[in-house]
mmCIF file of C-alpha atoms in Angstrom:
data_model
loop_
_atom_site.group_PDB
_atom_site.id
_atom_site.type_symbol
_atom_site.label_atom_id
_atom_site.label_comp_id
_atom_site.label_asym_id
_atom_site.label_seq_id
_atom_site.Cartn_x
_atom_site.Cartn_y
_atom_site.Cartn_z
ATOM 1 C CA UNK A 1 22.523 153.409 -104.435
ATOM 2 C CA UNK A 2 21.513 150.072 -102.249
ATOM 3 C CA UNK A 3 22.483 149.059 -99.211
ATOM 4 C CA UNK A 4 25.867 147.367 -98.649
ATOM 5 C CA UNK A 5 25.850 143.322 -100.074
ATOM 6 C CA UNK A 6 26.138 140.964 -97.241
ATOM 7 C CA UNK A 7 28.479 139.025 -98.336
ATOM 8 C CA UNK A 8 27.626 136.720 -95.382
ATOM 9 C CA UNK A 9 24.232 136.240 -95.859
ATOM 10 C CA UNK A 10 24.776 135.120 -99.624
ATOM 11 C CA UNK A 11 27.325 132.538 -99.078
ATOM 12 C CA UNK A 12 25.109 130.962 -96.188
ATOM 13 C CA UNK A 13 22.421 131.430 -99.027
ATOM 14 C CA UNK A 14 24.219 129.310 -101.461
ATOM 15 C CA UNK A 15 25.591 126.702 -98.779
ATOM 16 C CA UNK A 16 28.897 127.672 -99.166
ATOM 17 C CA UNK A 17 30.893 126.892 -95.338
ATOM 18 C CA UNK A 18 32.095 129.349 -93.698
ATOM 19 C CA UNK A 19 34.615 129.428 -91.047
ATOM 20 C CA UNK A 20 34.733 131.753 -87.957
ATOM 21 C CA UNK A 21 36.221 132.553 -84.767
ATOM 22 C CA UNK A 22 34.578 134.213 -81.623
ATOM 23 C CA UNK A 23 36.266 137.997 -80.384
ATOM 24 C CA UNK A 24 35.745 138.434 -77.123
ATOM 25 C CA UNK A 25 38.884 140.779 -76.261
ATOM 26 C CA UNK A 26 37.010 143.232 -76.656
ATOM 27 C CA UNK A 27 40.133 145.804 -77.827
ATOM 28 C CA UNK A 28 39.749 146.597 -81.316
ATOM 29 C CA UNK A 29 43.672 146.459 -81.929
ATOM 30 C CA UNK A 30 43.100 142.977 -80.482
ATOM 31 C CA UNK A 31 40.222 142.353 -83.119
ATOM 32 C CA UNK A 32 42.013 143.745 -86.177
ATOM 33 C CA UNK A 33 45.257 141.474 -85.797
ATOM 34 C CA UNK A 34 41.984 138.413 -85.405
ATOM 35 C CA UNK A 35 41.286 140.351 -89.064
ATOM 36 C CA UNK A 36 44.664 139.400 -90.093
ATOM 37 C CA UNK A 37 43.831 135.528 -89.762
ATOM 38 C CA UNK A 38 41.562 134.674 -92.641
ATOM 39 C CA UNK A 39 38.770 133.380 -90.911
ATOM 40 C CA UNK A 40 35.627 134.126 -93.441
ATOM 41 C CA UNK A 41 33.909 135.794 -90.523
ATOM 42 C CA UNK A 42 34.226 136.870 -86.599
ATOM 43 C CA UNK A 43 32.104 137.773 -84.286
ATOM 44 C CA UNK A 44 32.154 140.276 -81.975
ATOM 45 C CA UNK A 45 30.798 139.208 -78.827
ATOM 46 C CA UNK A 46 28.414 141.707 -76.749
ATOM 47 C CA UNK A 47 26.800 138.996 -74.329
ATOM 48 C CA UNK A 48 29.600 137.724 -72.779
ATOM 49 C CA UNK A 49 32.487 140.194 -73.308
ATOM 50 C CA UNK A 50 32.763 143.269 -71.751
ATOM 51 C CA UNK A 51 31.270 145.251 -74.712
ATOM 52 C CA UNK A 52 28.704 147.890 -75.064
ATOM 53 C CA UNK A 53 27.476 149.161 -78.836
ATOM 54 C CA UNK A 54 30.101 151.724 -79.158
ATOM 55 C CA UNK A 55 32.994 149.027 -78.482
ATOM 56 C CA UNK A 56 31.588 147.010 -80.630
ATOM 57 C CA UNK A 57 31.195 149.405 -83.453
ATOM 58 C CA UNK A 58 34.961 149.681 -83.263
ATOM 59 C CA UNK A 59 35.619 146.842 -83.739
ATOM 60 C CA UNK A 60 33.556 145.929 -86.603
ATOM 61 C CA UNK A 61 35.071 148.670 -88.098
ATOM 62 C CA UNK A 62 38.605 147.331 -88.266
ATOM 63 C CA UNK A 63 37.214 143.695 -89.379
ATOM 64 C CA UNK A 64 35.563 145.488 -92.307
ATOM 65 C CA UNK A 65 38.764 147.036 -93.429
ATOM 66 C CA UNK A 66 39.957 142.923 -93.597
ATOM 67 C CA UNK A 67 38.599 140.433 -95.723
ATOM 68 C CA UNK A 68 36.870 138.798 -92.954
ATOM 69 C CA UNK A 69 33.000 139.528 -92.300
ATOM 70 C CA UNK A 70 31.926 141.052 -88.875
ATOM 71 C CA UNK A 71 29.320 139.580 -87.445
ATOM 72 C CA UNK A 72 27.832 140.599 -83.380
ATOM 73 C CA UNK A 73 25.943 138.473 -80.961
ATOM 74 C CA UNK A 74 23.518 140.845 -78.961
ATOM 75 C CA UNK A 75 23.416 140.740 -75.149
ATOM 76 C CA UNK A 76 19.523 140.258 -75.444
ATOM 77 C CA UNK A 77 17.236 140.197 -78.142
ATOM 78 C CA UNK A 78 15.486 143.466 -77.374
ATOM 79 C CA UNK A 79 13.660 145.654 -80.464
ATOM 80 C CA UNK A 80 14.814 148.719 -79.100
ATOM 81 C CA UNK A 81 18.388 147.284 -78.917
ATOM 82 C CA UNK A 82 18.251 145.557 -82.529
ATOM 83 C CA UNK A 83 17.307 149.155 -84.190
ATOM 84 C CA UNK A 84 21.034 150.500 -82.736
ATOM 85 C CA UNK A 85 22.973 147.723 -83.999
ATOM 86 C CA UNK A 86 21.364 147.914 -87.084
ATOM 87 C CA UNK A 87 21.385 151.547 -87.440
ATOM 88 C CA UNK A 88 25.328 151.020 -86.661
ATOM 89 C CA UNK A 89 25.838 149.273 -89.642
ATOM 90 C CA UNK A 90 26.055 145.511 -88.435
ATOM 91 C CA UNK A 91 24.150 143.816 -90.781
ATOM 92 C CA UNK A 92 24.870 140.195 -89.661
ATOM 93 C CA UNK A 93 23.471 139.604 -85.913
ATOM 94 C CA UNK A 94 23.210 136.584 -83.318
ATOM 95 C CA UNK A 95 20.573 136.678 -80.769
ATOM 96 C CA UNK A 96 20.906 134.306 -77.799
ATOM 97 C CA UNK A 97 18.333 132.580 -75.946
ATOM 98 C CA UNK A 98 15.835 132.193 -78.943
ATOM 99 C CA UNK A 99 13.039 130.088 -76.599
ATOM 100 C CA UNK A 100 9.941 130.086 -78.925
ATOM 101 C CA UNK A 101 8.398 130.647 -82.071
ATOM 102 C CA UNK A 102 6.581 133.671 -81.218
ATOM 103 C CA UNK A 103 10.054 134.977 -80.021
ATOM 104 C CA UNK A 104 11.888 134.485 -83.468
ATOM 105 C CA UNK A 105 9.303 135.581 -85.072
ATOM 106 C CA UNK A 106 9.757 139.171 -83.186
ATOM 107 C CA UNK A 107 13.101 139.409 -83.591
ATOM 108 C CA UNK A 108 11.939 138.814 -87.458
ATOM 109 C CA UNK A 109 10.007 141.844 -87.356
ATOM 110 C CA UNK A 110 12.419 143.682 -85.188
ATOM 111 C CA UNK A 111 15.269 143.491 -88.055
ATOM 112 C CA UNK A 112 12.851 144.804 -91.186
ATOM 113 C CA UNK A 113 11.512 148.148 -91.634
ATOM 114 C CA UNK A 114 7.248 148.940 -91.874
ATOM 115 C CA UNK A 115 4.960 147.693 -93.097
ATOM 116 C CA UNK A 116 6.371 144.147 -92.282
ATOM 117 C CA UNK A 117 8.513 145.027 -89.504
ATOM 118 C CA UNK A 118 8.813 146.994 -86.762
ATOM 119 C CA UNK A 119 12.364 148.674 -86.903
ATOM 120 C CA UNK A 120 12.381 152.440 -85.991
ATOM 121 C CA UNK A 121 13.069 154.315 -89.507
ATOM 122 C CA UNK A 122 16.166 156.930 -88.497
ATOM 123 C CA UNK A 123 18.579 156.074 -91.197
ATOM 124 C CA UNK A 124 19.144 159.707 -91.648
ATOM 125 C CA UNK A 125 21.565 159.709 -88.630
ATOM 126 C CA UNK A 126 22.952 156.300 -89.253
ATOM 127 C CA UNK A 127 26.248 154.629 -90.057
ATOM 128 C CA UNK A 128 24.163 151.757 -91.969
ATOM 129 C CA UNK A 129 23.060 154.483 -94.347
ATOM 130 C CA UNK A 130 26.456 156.316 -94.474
ATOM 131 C CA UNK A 131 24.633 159.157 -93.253
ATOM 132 C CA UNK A 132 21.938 159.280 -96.089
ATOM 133 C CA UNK A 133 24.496 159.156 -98.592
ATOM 134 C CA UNK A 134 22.811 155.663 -99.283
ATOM 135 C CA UNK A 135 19.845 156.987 -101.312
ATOM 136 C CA UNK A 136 17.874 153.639 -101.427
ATOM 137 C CA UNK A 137 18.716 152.399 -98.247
ATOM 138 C CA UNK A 138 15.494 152.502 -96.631
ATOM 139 C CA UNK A 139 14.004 150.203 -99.485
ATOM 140 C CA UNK A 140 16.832 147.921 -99.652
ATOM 141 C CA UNK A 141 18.037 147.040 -96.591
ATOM 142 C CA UNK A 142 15.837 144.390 -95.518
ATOM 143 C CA UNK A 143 17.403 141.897 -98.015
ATOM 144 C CA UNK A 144 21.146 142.645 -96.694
ATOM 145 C CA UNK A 145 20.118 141.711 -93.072
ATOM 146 C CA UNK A 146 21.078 138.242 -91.770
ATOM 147 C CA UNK A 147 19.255 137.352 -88.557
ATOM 148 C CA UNK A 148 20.995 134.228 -86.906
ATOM 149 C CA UNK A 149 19.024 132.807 -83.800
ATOM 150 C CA UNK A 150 20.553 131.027 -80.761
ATOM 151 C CA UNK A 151 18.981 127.778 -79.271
ATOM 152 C CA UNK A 152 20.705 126.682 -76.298
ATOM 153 C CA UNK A 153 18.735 124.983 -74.108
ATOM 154 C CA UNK A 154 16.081 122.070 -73.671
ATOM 155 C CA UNK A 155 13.015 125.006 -74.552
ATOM 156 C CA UNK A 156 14.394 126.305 -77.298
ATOM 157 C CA UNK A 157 15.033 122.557 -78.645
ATOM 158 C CA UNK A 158 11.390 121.131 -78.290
ATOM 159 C CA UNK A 159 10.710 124.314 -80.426
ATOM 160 C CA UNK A 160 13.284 124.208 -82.636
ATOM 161 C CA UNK A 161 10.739 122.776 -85.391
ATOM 162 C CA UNK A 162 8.507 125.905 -85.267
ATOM 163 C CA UNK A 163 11.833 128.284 -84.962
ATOM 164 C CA UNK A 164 12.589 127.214 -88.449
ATOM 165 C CA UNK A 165 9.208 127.958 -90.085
ATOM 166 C CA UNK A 166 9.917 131.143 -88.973
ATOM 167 C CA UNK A 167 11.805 133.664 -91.811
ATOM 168 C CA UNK A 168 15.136 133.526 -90.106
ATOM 169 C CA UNK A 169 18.552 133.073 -91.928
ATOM 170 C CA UNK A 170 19.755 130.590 -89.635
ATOM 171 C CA UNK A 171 20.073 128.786 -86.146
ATOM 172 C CA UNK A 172 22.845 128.420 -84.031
ATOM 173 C CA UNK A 173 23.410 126.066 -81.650
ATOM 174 C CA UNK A 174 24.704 126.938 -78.419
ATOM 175 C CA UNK A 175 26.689 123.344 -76.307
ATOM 176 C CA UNK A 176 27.624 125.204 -73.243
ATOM 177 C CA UNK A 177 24.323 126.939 -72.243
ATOM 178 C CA UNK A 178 22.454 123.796 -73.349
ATOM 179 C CA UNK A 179 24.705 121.207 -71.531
ATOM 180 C CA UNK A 180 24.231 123.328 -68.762
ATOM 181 C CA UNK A 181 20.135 122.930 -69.187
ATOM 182 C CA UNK A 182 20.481 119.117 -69.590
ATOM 183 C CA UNK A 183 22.528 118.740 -65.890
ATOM 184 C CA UNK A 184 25.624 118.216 -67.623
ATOM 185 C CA UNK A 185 27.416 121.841 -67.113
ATOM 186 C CA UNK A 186 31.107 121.932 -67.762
ATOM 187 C CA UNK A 187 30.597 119.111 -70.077
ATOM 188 C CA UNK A 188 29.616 120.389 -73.810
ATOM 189 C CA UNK A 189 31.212 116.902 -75.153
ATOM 190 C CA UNK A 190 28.872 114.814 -73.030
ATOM 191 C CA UNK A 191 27.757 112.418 -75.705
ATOM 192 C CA UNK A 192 23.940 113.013 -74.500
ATOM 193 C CA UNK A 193 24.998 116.818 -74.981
ATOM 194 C CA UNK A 194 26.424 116.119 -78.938
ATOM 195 C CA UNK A 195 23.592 114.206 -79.945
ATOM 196 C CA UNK A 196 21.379 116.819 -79.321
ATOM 197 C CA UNK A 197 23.660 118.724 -81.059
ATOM 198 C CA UNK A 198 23.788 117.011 -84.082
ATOM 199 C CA UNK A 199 20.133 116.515 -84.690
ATOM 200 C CA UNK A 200 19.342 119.846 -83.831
ATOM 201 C CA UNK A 201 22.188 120.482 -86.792
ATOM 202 C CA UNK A 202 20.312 118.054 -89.223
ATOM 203 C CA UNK A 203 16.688 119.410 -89.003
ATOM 204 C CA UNK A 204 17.517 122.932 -89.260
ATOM 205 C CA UNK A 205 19.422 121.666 -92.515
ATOM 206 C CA UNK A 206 16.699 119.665 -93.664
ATOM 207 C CA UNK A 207 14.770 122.588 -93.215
ATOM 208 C CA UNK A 208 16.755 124.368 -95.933
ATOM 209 C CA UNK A 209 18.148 126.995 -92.942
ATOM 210 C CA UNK A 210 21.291 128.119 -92.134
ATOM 211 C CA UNK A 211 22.970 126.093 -89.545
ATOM 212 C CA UNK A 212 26.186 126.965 -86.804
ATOM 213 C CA UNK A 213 27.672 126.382 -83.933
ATOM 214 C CA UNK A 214 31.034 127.237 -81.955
ATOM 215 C CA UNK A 215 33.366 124.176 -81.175
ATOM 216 C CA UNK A 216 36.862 123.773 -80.417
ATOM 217 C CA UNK A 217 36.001 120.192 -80.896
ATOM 218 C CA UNK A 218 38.116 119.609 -84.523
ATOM 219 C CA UNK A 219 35.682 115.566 -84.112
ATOM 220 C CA UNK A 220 32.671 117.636 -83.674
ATOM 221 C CA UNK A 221 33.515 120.439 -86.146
ATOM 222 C CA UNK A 222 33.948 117.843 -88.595
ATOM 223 C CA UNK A 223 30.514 116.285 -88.292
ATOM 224 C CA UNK A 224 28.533 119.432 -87.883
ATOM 225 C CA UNK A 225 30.315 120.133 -91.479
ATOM 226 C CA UNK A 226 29.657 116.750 -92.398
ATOM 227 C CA UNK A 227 25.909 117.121 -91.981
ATOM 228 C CA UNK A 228 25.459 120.668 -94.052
ATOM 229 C CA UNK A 229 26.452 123.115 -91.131
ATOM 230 C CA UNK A 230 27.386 126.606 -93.239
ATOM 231 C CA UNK A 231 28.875 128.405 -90.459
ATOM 232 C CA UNK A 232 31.271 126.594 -87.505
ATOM 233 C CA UNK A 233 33.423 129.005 -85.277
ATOM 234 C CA UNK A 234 36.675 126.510 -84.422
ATOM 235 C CA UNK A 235 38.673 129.160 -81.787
ATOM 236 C CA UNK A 236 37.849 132.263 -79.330
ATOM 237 C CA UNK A 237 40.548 134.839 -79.317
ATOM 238 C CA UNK A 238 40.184 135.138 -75.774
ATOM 239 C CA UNK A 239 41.342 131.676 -75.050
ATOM 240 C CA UNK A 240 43.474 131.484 -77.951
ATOM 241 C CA UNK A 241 45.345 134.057 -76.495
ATOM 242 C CA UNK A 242 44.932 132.747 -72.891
ATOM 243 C CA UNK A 243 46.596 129.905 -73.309
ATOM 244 C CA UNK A 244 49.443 130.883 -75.574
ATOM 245 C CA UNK A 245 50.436 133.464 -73.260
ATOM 246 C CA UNK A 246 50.559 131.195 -70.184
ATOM 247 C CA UNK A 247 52.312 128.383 -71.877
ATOM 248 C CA UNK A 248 55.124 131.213 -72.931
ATOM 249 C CA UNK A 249 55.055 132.074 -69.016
ATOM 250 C CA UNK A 250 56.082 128.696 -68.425
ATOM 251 C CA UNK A 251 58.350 127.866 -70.686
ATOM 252 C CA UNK A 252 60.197 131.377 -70.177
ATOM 253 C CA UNK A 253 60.225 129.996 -66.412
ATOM 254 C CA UNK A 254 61.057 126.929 -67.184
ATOM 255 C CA UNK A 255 64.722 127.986 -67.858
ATOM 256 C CA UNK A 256 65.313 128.961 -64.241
ATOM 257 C CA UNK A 257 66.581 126.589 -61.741
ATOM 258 C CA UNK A 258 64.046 125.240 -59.464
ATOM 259 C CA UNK A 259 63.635 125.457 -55.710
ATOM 260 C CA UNK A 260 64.346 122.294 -53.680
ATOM 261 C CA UNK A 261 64.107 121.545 -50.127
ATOM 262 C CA UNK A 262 65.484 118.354 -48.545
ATOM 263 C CA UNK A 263 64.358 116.879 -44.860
ATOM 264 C CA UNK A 264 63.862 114.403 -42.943
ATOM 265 C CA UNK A 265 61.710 112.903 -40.275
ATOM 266 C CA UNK A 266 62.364 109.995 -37.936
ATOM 267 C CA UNK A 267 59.699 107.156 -37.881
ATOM 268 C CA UNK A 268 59.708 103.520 -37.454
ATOM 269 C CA UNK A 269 56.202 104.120 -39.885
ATOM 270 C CA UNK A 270 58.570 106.313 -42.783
ATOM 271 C CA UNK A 271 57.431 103.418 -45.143
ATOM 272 C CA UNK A 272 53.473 103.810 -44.045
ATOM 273 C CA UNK A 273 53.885 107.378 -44.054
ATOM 274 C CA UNK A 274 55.203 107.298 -47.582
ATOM 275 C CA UNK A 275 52.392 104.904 -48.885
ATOM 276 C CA UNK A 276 49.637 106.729 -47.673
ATOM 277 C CA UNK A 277 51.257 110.658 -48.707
ATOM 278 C CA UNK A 278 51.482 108.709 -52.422
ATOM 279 C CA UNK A 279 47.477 107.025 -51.421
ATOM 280 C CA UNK A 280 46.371 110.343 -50.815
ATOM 281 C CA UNK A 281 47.504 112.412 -54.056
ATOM 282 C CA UNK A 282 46.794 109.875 -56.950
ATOM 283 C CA UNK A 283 44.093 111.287 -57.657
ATOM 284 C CA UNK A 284 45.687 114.587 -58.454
ATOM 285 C CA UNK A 285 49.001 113.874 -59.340
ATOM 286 C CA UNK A 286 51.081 111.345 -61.302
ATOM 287 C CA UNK A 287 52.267 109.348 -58.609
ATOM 288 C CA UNK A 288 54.637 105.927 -58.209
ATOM 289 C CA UNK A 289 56.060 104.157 -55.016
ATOM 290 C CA UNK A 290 56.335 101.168 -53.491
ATOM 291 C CA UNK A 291 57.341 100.363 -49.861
ATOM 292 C CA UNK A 292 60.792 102.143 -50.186
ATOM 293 C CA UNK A 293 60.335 104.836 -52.626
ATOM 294 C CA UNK A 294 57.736 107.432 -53.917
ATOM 295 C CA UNK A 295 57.464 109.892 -56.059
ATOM 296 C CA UNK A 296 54.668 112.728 -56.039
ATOM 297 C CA UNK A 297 54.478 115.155 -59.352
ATOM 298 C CA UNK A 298 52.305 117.703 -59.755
ATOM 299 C CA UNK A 299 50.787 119.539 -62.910
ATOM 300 C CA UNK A 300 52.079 122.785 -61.826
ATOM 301 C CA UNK A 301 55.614 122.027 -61.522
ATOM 302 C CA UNK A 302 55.365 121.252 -57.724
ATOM 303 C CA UNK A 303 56.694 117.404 -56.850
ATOM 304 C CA UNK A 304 57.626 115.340 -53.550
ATOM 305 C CA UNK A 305 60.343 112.888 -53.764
ATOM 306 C CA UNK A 306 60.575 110.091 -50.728
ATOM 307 C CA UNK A 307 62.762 107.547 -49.684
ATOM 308 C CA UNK A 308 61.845 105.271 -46.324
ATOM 309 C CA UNK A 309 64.065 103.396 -44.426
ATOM 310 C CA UNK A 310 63.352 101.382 -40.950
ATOM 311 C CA UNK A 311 64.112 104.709 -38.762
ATOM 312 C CA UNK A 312 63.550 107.781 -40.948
ATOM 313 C CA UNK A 313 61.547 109.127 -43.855
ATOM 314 C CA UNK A 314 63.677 111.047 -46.062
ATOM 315 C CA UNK A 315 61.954 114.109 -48.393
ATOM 316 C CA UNK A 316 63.008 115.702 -51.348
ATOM 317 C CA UNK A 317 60.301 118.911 -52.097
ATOM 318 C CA UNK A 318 60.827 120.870 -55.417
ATOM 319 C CA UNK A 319 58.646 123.452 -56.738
ATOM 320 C CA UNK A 320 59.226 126.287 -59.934
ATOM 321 C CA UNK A 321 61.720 128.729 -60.056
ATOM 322 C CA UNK A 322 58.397 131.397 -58.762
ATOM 323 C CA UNK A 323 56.419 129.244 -56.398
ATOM 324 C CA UNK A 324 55.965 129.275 -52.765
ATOM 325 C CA UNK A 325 58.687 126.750 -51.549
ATOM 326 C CA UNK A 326 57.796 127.640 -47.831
ATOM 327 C CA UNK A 327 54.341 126.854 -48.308
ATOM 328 C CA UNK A 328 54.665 123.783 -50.483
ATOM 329 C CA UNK A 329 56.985 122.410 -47.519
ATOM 330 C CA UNK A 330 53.924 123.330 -44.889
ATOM 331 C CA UNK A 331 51.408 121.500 -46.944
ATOM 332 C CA UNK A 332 53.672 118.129 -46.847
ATOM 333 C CA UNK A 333 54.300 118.339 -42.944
ATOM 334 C CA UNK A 334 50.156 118.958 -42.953
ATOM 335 C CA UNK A 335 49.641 115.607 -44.946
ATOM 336 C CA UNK A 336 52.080 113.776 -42.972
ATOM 337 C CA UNK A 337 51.064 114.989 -39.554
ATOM 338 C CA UNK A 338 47.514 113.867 -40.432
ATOM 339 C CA UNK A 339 48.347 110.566 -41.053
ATOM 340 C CA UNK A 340 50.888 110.136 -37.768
ATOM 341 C CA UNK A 341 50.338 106.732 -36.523
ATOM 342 C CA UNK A 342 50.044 107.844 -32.752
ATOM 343 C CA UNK A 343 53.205 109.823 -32.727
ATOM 344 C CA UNK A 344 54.634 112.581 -32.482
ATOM 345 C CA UNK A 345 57.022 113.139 -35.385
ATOM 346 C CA UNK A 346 57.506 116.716 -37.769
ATOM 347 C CA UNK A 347 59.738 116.475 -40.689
ATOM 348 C CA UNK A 348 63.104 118.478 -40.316
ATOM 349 C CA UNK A 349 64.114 120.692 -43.230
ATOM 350 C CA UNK A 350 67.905 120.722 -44.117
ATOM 351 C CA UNK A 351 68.408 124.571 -43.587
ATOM 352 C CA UNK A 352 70.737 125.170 -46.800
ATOM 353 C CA UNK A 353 67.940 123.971 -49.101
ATOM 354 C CA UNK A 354 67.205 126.248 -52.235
#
């Protein structure tokens, strides 16, 4: 009996796309209701998640019980480290930080057994093997392994051409890591950042290899498809799940009243005082006023309201039903204060606000 097919490593094989999504949870009841999605494939992230090989293991385990392939990304491309994954079963692995030909070529030899690799032979205590029960495993398994190397910065890019001469499956791009490497960290979308992208997409194509990439981008997923990429991860649980559970947050808070606070502070400079507050925050807020009238409203729910008048400013403060009303009040005296046009004037706060 042969080793398992790779189901993942044929379709890439024959071009056919396939679509992912990134675990990093790492709970494998978390990963097995990601199995429920029908993504083709998901990876199980051991870089940047809080995973070590046993975590891992479980959750590959529950993916392969779905119709989705489990694929893992390695913390480090270490021999030593390769052997365990391998002997665990996971046939389909992403190394990060591939720099250099030499370096691919390694990890080429680290994922095939002797005489043409290097990868320890102990497949009578391992998973990949079901235990031995695999009779032809050792002489098979090479072919069902799909190596996947990660180029991510400006290094690994000038040697991208020599990468793929190498005998690897495929080559994944990595934005973040390399937008960070050309001085535009934060910013994977930085058209400087995509171009580099999509070349480095179009000659690992051209050079009849495997290419990927993770994007949230749908624009950018839809060119790196566009130009022959065969596997695009479009969402990461953990942020998936990130933001659904804080929008539900606010919308379940959203049905409680919110907390207002009304005062007022005498000044023949309210309508100065009310310009500059509204000067001040436009860069962080929505803001609109004019020499009477301003309102301040914040992303978070927090807002200032203002009316001016020749003798007194008059203040309206309103935050969410579970934010600090108190201290929202003490940052708007703070702001005013520091603008006080040689005065001595502190807003009053109407003692039955709520």
């Amino acid at each position: 009996m042969p080793a398992p097919t790779n189901r993942f490593k044929i379709a890439l094989k024959e071009k056919r796309p396939q679509m992912g999504c990134w675990i990093g949870l790492a709970s494998p009841y978390a990963a097995e209701i990601s199995a429920t999605a029908g993504f083709d494939w998901l990876l199980v992230d051991g870089e940047h998640a809080p995973n070590d090989l046993r975590s891992i293991l479980e959750q590959v385990r529950v993916i392969e019980a779905s119709d989705s392939i489990p694929l893992a990304r390695l913390p480090i491309g270490e021999t030593w480290l390769i052997k365990q994954y391998l002997d665990a079963g996971i046939q389909s692995l992403l190394v990060p930080m591939v720099e250099t030909k030499d370096q691919a070529e390694e990890l080429v030899r680290a994922v095939r057994y002797p005489p043409i690799g290097s990868r320890g032979v102990g497949s009578s205590l391992a998973r990949a093997s079901m235990f031995a029960a695999i009779d032809d495993y050792l002489t098979t398994a090479d072919d069902q392994i799909c190596l996947i190397v990660q180029v991510e910065n400006r290094a690994g890019m000038a040697a991208l051409d020599g990468i793929l001469e190498t005998e690897v499956d495929g080559v994944f791009i990595g934005p973040a890591d390399l937008a960070a490497d050309m001085d535009h960290i934060g910013q994977a979308g930085h058209p400087e950042v995509k171009a580099a992208v999509l070349d480095a997409i179009k000659r690992t194509v051209a050079a009849g290899k495997a290419a990927g990439i993770l994007t949230t981008d749908p624009e950018m997923q839809r060119q790196c498809l566009d130009l022959g990429a065969t596997f695009v991860a479009t969402d990461i649980d953990v942020t998936r799940f990130a933001s659904a559970i804080r929008t539900s947050a606010q919308q379940a808070l959203s049905l409680l009243p919110d907390q207002t606070a009304s005062g007022r502070m005498t000044s023949a400079n309210s309508s100065k005082y009310l310009q500059q507050l509204c000067k001040h925050w436009s860069h962080k807020a929505e803001v609109e006023f004019n020499e009477t009238h301003g309102r301040i409203n914040f992303s978070d729910g927090k807002s200032v309201e203002m009316s001016a008048t020749q003798d007194y400013l008059s203040i309206v403060a309103t935050t969410g039903a579970r934010s600090d009303l108190e201290h929202w009040k003490q940052i708007i005296e703070q702001h005013l204060l520091r603008f006080a046009f040689r005065e001595d004037c502190t807003p009053i706060w109407d003692q039955s606000s709520s």
